Tab-separated table of C-alpha atoms in Angstrom:
chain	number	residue	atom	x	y	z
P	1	UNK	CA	32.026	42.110	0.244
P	2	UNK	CA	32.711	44.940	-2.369
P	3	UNK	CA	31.685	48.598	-2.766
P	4	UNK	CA	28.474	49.408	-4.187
P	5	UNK	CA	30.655	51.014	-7.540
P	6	UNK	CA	32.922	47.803	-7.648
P	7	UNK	CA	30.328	45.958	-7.960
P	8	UNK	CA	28.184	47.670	-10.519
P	9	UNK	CA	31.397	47.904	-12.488
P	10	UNK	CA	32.222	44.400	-12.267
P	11	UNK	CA	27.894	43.355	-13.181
P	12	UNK	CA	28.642	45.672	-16.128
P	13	UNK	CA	31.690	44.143	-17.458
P	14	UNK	CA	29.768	40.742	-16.752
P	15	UNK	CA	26.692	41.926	-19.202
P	16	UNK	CA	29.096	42.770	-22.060
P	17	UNK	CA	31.475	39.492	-22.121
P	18	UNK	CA	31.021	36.915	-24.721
P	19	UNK	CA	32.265	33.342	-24.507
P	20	UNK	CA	33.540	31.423	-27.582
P	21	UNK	CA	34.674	27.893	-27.938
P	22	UNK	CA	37.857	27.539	-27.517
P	23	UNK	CA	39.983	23.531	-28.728
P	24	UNK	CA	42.232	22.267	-25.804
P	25	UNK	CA	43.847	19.053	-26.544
P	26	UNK	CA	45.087	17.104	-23.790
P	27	UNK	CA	47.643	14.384	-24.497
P	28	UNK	CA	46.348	11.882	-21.939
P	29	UNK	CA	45.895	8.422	-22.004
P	30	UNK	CA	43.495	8.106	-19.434
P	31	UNK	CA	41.281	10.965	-20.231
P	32	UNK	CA	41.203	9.721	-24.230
P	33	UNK	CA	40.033	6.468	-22.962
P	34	UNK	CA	37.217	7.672	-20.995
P	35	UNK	CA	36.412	10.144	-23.527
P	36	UNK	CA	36.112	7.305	-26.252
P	37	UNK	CA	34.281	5.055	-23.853
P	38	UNK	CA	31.641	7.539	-23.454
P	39	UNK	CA	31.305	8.175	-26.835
P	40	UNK	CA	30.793	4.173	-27.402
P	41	UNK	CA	28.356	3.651	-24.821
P	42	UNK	CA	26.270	6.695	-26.383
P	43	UNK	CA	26.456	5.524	-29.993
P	44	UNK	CA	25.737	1.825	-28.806
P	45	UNK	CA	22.487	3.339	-27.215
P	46	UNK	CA	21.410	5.492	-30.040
P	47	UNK	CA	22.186	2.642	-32.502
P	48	UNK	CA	21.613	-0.698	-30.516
P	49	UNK	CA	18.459	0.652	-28.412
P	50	UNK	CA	16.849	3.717	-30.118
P	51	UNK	CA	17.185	2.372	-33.732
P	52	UNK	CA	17.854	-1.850	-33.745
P	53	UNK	CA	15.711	-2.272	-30.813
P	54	UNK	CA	13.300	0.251	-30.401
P	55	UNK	CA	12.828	0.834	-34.319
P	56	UNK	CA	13.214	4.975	-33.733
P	57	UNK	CA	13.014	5.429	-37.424
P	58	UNK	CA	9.572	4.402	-37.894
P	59	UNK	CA	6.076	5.940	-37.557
P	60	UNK	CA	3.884	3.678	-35.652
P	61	UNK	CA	0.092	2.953	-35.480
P	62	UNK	CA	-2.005	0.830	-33.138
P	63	UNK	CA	-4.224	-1.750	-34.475
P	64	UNK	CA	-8.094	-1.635	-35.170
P	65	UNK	CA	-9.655	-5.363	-35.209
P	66	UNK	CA	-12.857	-6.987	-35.557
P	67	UNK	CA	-13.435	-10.755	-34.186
P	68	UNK	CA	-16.131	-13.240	-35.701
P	69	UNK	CA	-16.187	-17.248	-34.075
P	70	UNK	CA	-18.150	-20.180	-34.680
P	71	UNK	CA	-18.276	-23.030	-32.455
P	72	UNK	CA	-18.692	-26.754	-33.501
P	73	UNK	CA	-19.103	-29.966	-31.661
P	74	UNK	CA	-21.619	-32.395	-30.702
P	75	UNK	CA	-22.095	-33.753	-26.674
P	76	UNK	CA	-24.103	-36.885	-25.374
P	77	UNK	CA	-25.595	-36.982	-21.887
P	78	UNK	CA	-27.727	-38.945	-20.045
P	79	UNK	CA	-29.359	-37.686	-17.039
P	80	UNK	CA	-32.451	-38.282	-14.435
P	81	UNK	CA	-33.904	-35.098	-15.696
P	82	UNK	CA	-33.101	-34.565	-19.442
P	83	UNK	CA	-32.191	-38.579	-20.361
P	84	UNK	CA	-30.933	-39.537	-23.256
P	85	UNK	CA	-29.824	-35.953	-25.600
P	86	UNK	CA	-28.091	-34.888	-27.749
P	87	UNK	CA	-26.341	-30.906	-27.051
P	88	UNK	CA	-25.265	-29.552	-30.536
P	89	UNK	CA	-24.083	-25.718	-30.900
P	90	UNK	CA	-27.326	-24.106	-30.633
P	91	UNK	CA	-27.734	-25.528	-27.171
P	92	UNK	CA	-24.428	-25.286	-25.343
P	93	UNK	CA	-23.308	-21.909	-27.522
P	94	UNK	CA	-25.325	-19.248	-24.662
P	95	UNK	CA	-25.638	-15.660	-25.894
P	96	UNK	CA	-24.168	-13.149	-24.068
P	97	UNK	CA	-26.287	-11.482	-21.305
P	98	UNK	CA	-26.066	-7.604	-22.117
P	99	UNK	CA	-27.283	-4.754	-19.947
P	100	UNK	CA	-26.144	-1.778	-22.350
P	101	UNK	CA	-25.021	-0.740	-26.067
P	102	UNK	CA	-21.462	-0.030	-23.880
P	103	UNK	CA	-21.425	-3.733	-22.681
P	104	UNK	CA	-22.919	-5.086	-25.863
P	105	UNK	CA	-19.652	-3.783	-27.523
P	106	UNK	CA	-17.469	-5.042	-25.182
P	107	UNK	CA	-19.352	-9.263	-26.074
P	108	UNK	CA	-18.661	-8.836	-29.456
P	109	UNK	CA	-15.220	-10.527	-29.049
P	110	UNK	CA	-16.309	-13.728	-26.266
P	111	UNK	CA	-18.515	-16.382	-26.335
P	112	UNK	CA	-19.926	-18.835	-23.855
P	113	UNK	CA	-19.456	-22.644	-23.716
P	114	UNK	CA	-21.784	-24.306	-21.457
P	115	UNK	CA	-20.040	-27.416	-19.981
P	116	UNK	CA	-22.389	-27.978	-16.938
P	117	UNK	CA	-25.858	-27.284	-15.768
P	118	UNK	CA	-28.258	-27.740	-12.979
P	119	UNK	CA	-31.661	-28.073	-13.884
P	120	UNK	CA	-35.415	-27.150	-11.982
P	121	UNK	CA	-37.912	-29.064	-14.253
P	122	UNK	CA	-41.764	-28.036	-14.323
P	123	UNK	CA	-41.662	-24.845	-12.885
P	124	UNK	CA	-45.263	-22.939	-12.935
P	125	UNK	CA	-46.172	-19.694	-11.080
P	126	UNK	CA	-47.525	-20.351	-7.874
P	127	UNK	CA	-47.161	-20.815	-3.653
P	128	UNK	CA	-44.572	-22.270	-2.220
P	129	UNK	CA	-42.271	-22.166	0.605
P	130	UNK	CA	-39.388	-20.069	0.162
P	131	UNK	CA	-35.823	-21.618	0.443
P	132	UNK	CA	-34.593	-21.166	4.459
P	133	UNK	CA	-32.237	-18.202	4.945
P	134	UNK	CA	-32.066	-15.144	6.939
P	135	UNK	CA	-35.009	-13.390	5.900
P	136	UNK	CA	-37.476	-16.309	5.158
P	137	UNK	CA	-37.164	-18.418	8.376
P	138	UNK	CA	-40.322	-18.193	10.278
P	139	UNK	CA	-42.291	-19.248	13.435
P	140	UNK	CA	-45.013	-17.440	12.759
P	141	UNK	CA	-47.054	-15.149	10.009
P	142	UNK	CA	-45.803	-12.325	12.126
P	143	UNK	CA	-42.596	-13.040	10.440
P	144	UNK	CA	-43.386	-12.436	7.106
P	145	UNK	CA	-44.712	-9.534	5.451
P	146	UNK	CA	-46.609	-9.537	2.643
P	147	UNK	CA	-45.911	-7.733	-0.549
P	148	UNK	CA	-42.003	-7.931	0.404
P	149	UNK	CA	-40.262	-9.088	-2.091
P	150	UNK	CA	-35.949	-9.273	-1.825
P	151	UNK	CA	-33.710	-9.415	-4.894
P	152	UNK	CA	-32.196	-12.273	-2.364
P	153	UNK	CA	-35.027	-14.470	-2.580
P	154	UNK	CA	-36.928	-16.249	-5.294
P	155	UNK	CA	-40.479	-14.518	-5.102
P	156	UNK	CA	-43.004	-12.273	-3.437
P	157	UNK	CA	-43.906	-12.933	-0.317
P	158	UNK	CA	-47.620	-13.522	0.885
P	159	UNK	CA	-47.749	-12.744	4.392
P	160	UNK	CA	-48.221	-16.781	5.460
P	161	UNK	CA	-45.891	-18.612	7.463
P	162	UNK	CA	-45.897	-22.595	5.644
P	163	UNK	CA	-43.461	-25.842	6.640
P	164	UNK	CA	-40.443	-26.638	4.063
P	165	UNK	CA	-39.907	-29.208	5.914
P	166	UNK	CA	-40.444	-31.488	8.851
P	167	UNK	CA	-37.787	-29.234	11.119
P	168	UNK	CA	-38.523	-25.789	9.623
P	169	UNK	CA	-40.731	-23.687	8.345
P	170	UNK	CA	-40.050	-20.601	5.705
P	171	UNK	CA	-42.523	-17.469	4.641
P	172	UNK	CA	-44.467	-18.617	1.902
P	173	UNK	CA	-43.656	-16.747	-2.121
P	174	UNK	CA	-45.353	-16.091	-4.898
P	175	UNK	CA	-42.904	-17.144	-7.597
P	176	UNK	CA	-41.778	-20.075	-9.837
P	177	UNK	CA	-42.165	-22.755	-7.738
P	178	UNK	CA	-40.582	-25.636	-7.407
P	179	UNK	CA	-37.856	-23.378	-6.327
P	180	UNK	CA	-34.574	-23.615	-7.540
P	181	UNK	CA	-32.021	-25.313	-4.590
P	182	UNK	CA	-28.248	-24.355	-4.236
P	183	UNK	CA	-27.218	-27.633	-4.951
P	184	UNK	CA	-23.212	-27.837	-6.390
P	185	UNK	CA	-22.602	-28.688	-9.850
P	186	UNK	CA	-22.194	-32.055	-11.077
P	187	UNK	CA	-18.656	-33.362	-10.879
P	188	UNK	CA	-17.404	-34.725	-13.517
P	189	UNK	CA	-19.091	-32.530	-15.438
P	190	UNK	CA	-22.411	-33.232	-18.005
P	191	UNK	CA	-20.720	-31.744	-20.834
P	192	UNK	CA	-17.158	-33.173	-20.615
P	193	UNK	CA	-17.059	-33.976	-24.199
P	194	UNK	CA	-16.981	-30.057	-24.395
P	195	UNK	CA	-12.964	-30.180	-24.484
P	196	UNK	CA	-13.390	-31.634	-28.013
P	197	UNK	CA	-15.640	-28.487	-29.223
P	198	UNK	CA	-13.441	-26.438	-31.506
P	199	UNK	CA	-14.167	-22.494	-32.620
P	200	UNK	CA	-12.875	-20.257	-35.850
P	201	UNK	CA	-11.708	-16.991	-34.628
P	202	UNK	CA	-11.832	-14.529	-37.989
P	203	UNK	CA	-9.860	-11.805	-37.159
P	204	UNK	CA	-9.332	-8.978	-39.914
P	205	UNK	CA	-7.070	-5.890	-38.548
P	206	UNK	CA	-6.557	-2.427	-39.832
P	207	UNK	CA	-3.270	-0.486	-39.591
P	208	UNK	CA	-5.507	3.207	-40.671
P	209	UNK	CA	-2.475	5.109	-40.551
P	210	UNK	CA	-0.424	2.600	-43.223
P	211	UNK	CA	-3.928	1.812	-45.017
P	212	UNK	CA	-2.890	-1.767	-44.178
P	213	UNK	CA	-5.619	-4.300	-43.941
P	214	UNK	CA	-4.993	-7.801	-43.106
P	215	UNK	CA	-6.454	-11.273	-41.703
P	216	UNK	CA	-5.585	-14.071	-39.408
P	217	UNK	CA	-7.062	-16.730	-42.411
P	218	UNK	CA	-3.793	-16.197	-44.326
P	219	UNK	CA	-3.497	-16.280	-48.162
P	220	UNK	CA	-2.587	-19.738	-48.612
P	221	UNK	CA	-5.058	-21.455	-46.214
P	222	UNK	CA	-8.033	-22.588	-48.348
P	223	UNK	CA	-11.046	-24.418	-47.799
P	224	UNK	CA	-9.534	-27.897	-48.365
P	225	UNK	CA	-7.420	-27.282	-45.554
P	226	UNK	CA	-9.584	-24.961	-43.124
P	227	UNK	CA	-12.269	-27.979	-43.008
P	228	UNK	CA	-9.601	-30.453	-41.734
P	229	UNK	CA	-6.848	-28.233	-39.855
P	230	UNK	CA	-6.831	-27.650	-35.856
P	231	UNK	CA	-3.988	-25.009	-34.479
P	232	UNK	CA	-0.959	-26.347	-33.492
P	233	UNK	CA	1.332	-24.653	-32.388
P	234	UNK	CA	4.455	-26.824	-34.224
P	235	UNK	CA	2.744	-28.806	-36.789
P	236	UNK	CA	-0.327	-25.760	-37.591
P	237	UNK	CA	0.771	-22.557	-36.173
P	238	UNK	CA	-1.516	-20.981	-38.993
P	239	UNK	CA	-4.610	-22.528	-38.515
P	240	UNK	CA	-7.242	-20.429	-37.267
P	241	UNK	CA	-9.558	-23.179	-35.575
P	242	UNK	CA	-8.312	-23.874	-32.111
P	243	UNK	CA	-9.625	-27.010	-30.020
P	244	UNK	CA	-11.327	-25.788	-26.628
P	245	UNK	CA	-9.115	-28.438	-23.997
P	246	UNK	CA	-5.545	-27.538	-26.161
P	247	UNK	CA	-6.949	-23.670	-25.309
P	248	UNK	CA	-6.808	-24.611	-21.575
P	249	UNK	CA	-3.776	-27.020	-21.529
P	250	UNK	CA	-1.224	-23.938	-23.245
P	251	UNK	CA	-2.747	-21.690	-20.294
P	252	UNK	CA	-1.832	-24.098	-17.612
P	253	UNK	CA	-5.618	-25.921	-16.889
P	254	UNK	CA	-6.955	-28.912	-16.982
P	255	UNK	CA	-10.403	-28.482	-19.139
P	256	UNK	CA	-12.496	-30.885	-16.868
P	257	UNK	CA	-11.418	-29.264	-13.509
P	258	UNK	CA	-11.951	-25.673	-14.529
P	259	UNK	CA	-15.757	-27.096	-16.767
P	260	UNK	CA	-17.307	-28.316	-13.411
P	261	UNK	CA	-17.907	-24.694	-12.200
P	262	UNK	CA	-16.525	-22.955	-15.175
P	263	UNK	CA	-14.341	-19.393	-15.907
P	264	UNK	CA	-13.451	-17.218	-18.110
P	265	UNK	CA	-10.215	-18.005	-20.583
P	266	UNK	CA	-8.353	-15.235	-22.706
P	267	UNK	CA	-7.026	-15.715	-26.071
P	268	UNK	CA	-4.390	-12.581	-27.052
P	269	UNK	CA	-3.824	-12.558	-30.603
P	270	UNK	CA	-0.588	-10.411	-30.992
P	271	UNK	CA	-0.029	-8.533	-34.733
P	272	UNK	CA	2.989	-6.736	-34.399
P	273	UNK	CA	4.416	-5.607	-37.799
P	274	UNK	CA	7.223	-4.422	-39.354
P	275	UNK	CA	6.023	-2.397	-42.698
P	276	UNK	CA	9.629	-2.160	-43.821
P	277	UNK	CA	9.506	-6.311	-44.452
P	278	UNK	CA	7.129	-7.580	-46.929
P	279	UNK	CA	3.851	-8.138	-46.026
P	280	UNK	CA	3.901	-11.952	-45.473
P	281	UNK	CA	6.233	-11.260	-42.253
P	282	UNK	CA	3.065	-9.803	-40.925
P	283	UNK	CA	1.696	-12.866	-38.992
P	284	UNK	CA	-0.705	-13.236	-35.778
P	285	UNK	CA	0.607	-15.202	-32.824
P	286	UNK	CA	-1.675	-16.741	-30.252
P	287	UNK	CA	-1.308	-16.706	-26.518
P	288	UNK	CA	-4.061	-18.254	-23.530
P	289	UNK	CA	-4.253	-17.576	-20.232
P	290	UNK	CA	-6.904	-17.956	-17.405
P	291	UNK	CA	-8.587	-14.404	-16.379
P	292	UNK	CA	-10.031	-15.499	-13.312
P	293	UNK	CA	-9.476	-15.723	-9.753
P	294	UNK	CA	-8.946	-19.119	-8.920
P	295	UNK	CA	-7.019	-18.861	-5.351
P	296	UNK	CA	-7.605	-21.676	-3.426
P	297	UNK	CA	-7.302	-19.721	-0.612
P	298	UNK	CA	-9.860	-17.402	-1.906
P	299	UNK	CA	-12.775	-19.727	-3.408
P	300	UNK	CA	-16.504	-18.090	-2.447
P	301	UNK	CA	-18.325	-17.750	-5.976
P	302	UNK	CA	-16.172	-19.541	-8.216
P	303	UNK	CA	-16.083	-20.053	-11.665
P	304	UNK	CA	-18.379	-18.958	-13.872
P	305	UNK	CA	-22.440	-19.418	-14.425
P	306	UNK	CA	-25.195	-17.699	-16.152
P	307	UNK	CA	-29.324	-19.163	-15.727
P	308	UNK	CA	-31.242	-19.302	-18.732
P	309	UNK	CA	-35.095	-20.688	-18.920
P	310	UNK	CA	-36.462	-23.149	-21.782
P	311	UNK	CA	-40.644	-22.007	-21.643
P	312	UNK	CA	-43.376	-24.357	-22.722
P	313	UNK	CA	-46.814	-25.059	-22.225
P	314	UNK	CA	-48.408	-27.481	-19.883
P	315	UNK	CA	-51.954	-28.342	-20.317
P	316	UNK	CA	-52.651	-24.441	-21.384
P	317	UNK	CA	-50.695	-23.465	-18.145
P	318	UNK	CA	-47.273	-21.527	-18.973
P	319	UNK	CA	-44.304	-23.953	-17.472
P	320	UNK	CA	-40.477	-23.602	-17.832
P	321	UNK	CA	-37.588	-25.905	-16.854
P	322	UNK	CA	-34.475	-23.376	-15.091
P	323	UNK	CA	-31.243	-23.989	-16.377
P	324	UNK	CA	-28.121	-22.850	-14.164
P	325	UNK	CA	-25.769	-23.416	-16.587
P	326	UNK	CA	-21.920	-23.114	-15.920
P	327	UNK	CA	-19.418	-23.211	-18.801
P	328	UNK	CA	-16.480	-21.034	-19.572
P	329	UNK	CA	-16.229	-17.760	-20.892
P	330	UNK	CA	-13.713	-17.027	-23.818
P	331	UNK	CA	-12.367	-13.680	-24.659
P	332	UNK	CA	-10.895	-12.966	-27.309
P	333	UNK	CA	-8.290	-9.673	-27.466
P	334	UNK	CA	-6.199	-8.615	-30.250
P	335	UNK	CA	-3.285	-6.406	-29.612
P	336	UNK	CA	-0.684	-4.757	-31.922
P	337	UNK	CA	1.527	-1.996	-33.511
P	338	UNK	CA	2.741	-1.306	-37.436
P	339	UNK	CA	5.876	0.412	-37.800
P	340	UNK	CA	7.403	2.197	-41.391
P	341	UNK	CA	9.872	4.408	-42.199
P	342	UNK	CA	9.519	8.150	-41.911
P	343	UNK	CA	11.757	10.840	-41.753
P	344	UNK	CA	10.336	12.980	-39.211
P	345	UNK	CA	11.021	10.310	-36.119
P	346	UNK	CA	14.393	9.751	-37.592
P	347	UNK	CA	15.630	13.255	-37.448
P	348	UNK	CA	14.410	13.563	-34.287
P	349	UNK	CA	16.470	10.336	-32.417
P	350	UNK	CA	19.249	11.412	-34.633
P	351	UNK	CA	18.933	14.845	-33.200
P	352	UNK	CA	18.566	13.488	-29.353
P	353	UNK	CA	21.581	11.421	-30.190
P	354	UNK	CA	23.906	14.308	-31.007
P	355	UNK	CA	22.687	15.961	-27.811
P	356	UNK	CA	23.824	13.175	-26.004
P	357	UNK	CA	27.542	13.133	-27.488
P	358	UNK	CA	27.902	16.301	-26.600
P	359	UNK	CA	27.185	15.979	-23.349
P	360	UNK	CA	30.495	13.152	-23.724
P	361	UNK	CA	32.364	16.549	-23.151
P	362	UNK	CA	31.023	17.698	-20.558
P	363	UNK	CA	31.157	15.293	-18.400
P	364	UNK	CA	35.048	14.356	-19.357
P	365	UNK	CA	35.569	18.122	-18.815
P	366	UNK	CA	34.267	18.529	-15.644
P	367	UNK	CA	35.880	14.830	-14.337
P	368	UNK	CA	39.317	17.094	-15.775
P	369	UNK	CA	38.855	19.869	-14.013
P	370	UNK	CA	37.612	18.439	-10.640
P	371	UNK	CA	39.831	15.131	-10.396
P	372	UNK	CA	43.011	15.343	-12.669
P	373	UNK	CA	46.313	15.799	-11.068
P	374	UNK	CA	47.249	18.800	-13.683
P	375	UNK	CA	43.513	20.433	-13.338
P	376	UNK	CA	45.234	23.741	-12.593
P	377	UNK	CA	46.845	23.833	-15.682
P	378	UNK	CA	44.463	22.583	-17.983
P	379	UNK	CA	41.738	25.309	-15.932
P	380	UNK	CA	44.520	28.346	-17.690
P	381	UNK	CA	44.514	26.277	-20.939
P	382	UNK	CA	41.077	26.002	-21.282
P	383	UNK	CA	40.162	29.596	-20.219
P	384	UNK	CA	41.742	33.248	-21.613
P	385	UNK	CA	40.054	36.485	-20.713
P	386	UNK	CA	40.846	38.779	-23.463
P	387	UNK	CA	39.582	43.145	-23.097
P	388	UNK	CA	39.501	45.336	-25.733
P	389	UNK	CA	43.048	45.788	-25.698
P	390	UNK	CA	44.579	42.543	-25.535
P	391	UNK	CA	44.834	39.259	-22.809
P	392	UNK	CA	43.572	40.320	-19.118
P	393	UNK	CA	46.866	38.583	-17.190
P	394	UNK	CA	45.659	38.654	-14.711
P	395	UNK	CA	42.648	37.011	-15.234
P	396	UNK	CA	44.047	33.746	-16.264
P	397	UNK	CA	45.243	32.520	-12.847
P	398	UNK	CA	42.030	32.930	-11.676
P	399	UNK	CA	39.396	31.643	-14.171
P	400	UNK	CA	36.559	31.077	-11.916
P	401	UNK	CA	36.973	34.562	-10.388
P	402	UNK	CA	36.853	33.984	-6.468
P	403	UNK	CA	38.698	37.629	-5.553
């Protein structure tokens, strides 16, 4: 403890000091080498990491795409219902079911192969049983009310209690009857020849920052060899049309497992650029992967299935046959990031980096002061107290001032 007037003395003299640098050289082996270790592992950071690897010279933009497919192929089936047909693209290519202009953006870049179906043929609106579950099993028309209708079941019901069949009876519905049953999916699939479809992805991208425009059709693909090329990934990495079962097999899937109840596939297309190299270094690369769950320990609701009608008329009467078609969804995502020279980015890491270096001395100072044998002589070396009047003596035994 000190006097009130020692103390505001000594707060005083504390306001009105001023430190300056001051150059101690120690002659040691083993502080030198730590001190030039630092130093390394700092400018191996700024120069191997910020600049080689992480490109901390360059301005950087994120890319703006657009995506445009076409699918070709031709099936054959030959079924109880449908017999002998043909399925070209304008039957097996679904479009997209959209509920909003949000999700209608987000179906621009997939499409939907259909690679299986179940089909209800002849359906007209009338009476029928409803299919058994927990709110259409009956005894009685006490069981049923009329008017209720259930976004569970298939159609309105009319109050009646009717047999399904010999063992049961259901609450009879006003809806599209025959009704639909929740049979499984054929296996091997209908459309098995599906694997051999093939689809052009266009892809043009935008760097808006760089105005640089570019497209995944490269300059010296032409028409001779877009109408005969499929992507490769050794002999035709360029090729923009990719064959639907190699899409599968480079993501791990076998096509005709994954068609009988269907999914949803991802192709990334990666553009990452380097504006500093000339232009033609700028090329797409293609990745797949499955987006779906597919646990087998996990399997209610698998795959993937949409239900789609095919309306006609029937001696005057209004008829449709119900398609539940299951097929796989592809989506198509385009990721990337331009980077070119500019000054501003480069001052800055340059800046960072000098920060860093000198923090080199403080850290070999304070290991000097704290751990070296001689770090009471190198504390008086490195600090002098000097007054008005010359060197404070008795100040330099006692640089961190503990009286």
């Amino acid at each position: 403890m000190c006097c009130g007037g020692r103390c505001c003395v000594s707060m005083t003299q504390c306001f009105f000091d001023y430190s300056t640098s001051k150059v101690l050289v120690i002659r040691s082996k083993s502080v030198g080498t730590l001190n030039r270790f630092c130093q390394a592992v700092v400018l191996a950071y700024i120069i191997g990491y910020v600049c080689v690897l992480k490109k901390g010279y360059q301005d950087t933009d994120t890319v703006i795409s657009s995506v445009t497919t076409k699918v070709k192929g031709i099936a054959l089936t030959n079924t109880s219902d449908l017999g002998l047909r043909i399925w070209d693209v304008a039957d097996y290519v679904i479009p997209p079911q959209v509920a909003s202009r949000r999700e209608e953006a987000k179906e621009e870049n997939s499409f939907f192969v259909l690679t299986n179906l179940n089909i209800t043929p002849n359906q007209t609106q009338t009476r029928c049983a409803e299919n058994p579950g927990p709110g259409s099993t009956c005894t009685s028309g006490r069981d049923c009310k009329r008017g209720l209708h259930d976004s569970r079941q298939n159609g309105v019901q009319t109050g009646r209690c009717i047999q399904f069949s010999v063992t049961e009876k259901t609450c009879e519905v006003l809806a599209w009857c025959p009704l639909e049953k929740g049979n499984d999916p054929p296996d091997p699939p209908l459309l098995a020849e599906a694997m051999n479809f093939t689809v052009l992805i266009k892809n043009s991208i935008r760097y808006p920052k760089f105005n640089f425009n570019k497209r995944n059709i490269l300059p010296h693909v032409n028409s001779s060899y877009l109408s005969q090329c499929v992507f490769n990934r050794t002999t035709d990495p360029d090729c923009p049309i990719f064959r639907l079962g190699d899409i599968a097999s480079e993501a791990g899937e076998d096509f005709q497992t994954m068609a009988v109840h269907g999914g949803v596939m991802g192709v990334q297309i990666l553009w990452d650029c380097n504006l500093d190299m000339p232009e033609s270094w700028c090329m797409p690369t293609y990745t797949f992967r499955r987006l779906d769950n597919k646990d087998p320990d996990n399997n209610v609701a698998p795959g993937y299935n949409i239900r789609f009608a095919k309306y006609y008329k029937n001696g005057g009467k209004e008829s449709r046959n119900l398609v539940k078609g299951y097929g796989i969804r592809f989506e198509i995502m385009v990721f990337g990031k331009a980077g070119k020279f500019n000054i501003v980015p480069t001052l800055l890491n340059i800046g960072a980096g000098l920060a860093l270096l000198g923090l080199v001395n403080v850290v070999c100072d304070w290991i000097v002061l704290t751990f070296m044998r001689n770090r009471q002589q190198y504390s008086q070396e490195k600090y002098a107290y000097v007054g008005d009047f010359g060197l404070l003596s008795n100040e330099v035994t006692e640089p961190s001032g503990t009286g």
